[in-house]
CSV table of C-alpha atoms in Angstrom, one decimal:
chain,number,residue,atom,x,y,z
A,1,UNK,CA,119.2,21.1,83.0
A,2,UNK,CA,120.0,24.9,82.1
A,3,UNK,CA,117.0,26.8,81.6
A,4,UNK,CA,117.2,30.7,81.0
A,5,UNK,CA,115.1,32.6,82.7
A,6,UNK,CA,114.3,36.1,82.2
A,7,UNK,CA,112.4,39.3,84.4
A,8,UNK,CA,109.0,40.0,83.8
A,9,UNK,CA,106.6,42.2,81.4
A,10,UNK,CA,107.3,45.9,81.8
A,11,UNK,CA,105.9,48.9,80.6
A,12,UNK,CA,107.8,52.2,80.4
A,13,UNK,CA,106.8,55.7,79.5
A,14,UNK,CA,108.4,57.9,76.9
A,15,UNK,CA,111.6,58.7,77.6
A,16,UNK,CA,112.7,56.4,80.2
A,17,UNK,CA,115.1,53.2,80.4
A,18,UNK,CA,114.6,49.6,81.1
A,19,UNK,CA,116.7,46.9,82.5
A,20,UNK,CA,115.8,43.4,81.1
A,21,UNK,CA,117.3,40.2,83.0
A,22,UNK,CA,118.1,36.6,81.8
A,23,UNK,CA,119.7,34.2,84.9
A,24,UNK,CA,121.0,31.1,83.7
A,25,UNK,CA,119.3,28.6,86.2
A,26,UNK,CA,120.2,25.2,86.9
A,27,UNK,CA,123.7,26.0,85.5
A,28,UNK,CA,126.2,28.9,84.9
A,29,UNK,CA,127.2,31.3,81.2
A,30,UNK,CA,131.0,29.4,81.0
A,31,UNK,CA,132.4,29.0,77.5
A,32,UNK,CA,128.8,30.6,75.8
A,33,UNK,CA,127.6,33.7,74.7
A,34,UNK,CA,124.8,35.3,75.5
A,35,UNK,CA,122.3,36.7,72.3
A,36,UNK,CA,119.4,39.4,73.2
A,37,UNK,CA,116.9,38.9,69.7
A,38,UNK,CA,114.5,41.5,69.6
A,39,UNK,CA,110.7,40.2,68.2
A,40,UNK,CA,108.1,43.5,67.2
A,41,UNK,CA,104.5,42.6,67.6
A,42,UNK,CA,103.9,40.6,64.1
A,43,UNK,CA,107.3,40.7,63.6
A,44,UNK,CA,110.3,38.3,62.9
A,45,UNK,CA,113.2,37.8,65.2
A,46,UNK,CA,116.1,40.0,65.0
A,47,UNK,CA,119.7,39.5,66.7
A,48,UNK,CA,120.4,43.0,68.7
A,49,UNK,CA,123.9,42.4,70.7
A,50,UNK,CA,125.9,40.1,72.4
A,51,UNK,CA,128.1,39.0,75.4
A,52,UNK,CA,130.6,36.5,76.7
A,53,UNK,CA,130.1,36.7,80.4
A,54,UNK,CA,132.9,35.2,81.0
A,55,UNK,CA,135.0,38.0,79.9
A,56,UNK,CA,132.7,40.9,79.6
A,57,UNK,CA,133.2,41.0,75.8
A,58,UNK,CA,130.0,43.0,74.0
A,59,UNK,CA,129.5,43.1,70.5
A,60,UNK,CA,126.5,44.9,69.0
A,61,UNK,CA,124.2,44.5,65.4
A,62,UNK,CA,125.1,48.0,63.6
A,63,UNK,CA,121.4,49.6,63.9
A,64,UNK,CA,121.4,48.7,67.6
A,65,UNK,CA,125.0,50.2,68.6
A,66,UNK,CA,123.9,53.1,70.6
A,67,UNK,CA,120.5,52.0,71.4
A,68,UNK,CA,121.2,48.9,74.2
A,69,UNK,CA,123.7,48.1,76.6
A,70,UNK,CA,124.5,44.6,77.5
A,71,UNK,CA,125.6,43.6,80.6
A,72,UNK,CA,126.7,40.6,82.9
A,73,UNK,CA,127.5,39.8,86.8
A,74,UNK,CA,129.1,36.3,86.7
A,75,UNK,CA,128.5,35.7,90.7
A,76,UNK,CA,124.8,35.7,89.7
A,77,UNK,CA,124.9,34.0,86.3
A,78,UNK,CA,122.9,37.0,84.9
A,79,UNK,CA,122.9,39.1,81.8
A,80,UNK,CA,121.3,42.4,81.5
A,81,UNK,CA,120.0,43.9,78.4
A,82,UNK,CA,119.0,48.0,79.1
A,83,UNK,CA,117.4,50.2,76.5
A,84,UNK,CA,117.6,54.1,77.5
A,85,UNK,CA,115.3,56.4,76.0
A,86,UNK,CA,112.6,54.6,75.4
A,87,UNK,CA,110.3,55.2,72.1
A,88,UNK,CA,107.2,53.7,70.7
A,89,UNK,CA,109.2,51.7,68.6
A,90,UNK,CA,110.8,49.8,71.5
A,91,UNK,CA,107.8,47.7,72.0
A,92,UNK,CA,108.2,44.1,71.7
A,93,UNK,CA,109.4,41.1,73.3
A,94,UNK,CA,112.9,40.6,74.4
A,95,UNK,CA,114.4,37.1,74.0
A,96,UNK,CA,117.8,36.0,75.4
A,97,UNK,CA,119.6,33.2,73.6
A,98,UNK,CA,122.6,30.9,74.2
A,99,UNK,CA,125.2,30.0,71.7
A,100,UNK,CA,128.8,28.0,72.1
A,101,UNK,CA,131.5,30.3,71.8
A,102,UNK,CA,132.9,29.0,68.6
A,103,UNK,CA,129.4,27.6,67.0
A,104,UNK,CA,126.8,30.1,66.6
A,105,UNK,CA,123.6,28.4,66.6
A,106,UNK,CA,120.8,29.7,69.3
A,107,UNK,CA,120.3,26.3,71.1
A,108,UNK,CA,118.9,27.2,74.4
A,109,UNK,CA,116.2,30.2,74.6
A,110,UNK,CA,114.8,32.3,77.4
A,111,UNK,CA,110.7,32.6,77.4
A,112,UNK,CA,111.3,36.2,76.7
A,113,UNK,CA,110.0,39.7,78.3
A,114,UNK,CA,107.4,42.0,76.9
A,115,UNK,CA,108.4,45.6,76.8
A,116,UNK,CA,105.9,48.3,76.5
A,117,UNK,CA,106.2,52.1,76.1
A,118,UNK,CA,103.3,54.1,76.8
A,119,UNK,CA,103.0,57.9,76.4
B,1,UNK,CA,126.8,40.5,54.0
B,2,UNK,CA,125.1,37.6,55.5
B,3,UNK,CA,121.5,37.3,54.1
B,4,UNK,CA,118.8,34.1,54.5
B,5,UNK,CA,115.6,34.2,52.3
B,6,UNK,CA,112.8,32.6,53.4
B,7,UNK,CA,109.0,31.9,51.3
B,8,UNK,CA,106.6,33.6,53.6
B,9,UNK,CA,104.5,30.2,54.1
B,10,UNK,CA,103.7,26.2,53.6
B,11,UNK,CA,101.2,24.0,54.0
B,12,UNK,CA,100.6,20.8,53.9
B,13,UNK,CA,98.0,18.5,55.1
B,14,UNK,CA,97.7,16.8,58.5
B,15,UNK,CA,99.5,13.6,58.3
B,16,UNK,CA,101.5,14.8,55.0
B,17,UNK,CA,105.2,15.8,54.5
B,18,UNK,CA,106.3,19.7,54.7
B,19,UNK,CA,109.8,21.3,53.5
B,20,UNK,CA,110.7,24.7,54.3
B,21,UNK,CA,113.9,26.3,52.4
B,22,UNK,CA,116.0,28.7,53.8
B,23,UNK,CA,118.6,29.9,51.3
B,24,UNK,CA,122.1,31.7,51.8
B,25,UNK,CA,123.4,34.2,49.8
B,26,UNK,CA,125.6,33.9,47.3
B,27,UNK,CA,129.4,33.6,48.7
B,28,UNK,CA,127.9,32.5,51.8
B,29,UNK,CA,126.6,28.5,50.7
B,30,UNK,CA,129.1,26.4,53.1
B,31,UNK,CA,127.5,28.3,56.2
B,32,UNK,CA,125.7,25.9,58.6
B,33,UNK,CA,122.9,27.6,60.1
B,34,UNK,CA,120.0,26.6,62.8
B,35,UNK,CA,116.4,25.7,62.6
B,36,UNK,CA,114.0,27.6,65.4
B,37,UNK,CA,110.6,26.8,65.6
B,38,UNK,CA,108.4,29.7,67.1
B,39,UNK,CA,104.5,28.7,68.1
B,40,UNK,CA,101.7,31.1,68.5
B,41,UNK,CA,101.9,33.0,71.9
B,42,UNK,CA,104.8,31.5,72.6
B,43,UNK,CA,108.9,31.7,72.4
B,44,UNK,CA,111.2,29.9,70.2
B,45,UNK,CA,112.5,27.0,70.3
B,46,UNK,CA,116.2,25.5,68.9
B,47,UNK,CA,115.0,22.2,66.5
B,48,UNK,CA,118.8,21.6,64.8
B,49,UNK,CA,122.3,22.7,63.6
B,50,UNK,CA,122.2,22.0,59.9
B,51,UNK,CA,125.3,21.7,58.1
B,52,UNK,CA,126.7,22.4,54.5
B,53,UNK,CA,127.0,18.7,54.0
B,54,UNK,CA,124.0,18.1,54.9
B,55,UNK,CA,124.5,16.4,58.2
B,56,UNK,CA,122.1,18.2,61.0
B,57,UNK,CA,122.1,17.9,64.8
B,58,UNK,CA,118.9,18.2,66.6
B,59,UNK,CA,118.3,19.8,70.1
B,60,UNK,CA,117.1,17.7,73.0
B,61,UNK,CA,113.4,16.3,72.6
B,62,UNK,CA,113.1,17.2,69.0
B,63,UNK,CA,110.5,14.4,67.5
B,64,UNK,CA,112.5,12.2,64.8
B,65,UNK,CA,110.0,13.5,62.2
B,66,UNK,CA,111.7,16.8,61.9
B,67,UNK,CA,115.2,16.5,59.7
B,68,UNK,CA,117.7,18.8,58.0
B,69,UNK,CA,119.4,18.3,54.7
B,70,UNK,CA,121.4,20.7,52.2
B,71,UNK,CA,121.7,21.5,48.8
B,72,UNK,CA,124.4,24.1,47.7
B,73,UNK,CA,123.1,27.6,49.3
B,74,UNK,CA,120.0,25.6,50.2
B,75,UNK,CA,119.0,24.3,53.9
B,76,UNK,CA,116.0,22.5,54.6
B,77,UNK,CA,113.5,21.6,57.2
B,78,UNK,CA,111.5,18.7,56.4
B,79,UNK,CA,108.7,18.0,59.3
B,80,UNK,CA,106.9,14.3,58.3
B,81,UNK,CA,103.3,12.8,59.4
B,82,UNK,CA,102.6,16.6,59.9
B,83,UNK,CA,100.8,17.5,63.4
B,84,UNK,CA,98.3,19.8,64.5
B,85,UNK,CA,101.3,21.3,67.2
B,86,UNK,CA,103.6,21.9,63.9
B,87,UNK,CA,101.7,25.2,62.8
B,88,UNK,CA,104.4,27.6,63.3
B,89,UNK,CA,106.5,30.3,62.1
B,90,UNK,CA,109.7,29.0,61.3
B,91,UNK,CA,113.6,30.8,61.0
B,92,UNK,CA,116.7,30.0,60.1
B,93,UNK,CA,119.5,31.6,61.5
B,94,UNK,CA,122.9,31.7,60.9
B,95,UNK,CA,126.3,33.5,62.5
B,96,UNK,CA,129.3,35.2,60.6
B,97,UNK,CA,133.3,34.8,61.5
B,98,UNK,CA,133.1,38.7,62.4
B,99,UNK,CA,130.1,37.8,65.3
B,100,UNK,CA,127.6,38.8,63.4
B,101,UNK,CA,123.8,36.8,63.7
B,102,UNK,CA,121.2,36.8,61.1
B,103,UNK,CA,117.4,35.2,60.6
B,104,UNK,CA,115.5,34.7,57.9
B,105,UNK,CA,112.1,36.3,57.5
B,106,UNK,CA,110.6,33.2,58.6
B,107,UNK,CA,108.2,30.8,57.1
B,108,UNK,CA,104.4,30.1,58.7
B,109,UNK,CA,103.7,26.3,58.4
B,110,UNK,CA,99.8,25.7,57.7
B,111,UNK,CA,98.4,22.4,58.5
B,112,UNK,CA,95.2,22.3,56.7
């Protein structure tokens, strides 16, 4: 059974950038997309970005466009999420999620990765 | 623009019947969207696809007591013979033809 399983807890200083990792184990990314759901401490859950791994395709939420970068390396069945120039406000867990390509629910979630930025 | 509303919280007691609402905006009422159920401390977790028709498909494991149903722009959760493990925050989510994702606020369950 797929399971998605992502990099651990990090924390960052001002300024610097972050690489976040979700492996599909068990299986492989074909015919899905791959979410990245960002979740503030006390916060709800809020889609950031996208992609199809099998194509490379990205597609971003408006307020996150030129915040995050979302990557994937089909050999390795792995999706990156990086977030550059870390602020305070980038604190908060990380989620990946998986959705069919032509039916959007999330039905398969990673455990997700707590980001920190410290000064 | 796609937009869910959510009540902030339910409760119910242990044993008892609960039914969270997640509404679509208007324009937007034969949208499907999912059911995620997030525990304290820990991740979410997919519970079901519900439909505009009100059909729903659950994920793997999901208890029988949880069930989804419609009502125009409304989608429900209904969670029967209530459980201590139930109290959660719960989303809806839903996805746009122009790949766009959106939750709802969420809605904490209380089992008192």
């Amino acid at each position: 059974q797929v399971q998605l399983v992502q990099s651990g807890a990090r924390v960052k200083t001002l300024g610097s950038s972050v690489k976040v990792s979700c492996k599909a184990s068990g299986g492989t990314f074909s015919s899905y997309l791959i979410h990245w759901v960002r979740q503030a401490p006390g916060q709800g859950l809020e889609w950031m970005g996208a992609i199809i791994p099998m194509f490379g395709v990205t597609h971003y939420a408006q307020k996150f466009q030129d915040r995050v970068t979302i990557t994937a390396d089909g050999s390795s069945s792995t999706v990156y999420l990086e977030l550059s120039s870390l602020k305070s406000d980038h604190t908060a867990v990380y989620y990946c999620a998986r959705s069919a390509i032509d039916i959007g629910d999330f039905d398969l979630w990673g455990q997700g990765t707590m980001v920190i930025v410290s000064s | 623009q796609l937009v869910l509303t959510q009540s902030p919280s339910a409760s119910a007691s242990l044993g008892a019947s609960v039914k969270v609402t997640c509404t679509l905006k208007s324009g937007h009422s034969d949208y499907a969207i999912a059911w995620h159920q997030q525990q304290p401390e820990k991740g979410p977790r997919f519970l079901m696809k519900v439909n505009s028709d009100g059909t729903h498909k659950k994920g793997d494991g999901i208890p029988d007591r949880f069930s989804g149903s419609s009502s125009g722009a409304e989608r429900y959760l209904t969670i029967s013979s209530l459980q201590s493990e139930d109290e959660a925050d719960y989303y809806c989510q839903t996805w746009g033809p122009d790949i766009t994702y959106v939750f709802g606020s969420g809605t904490r369950v209380t089992v008192l």
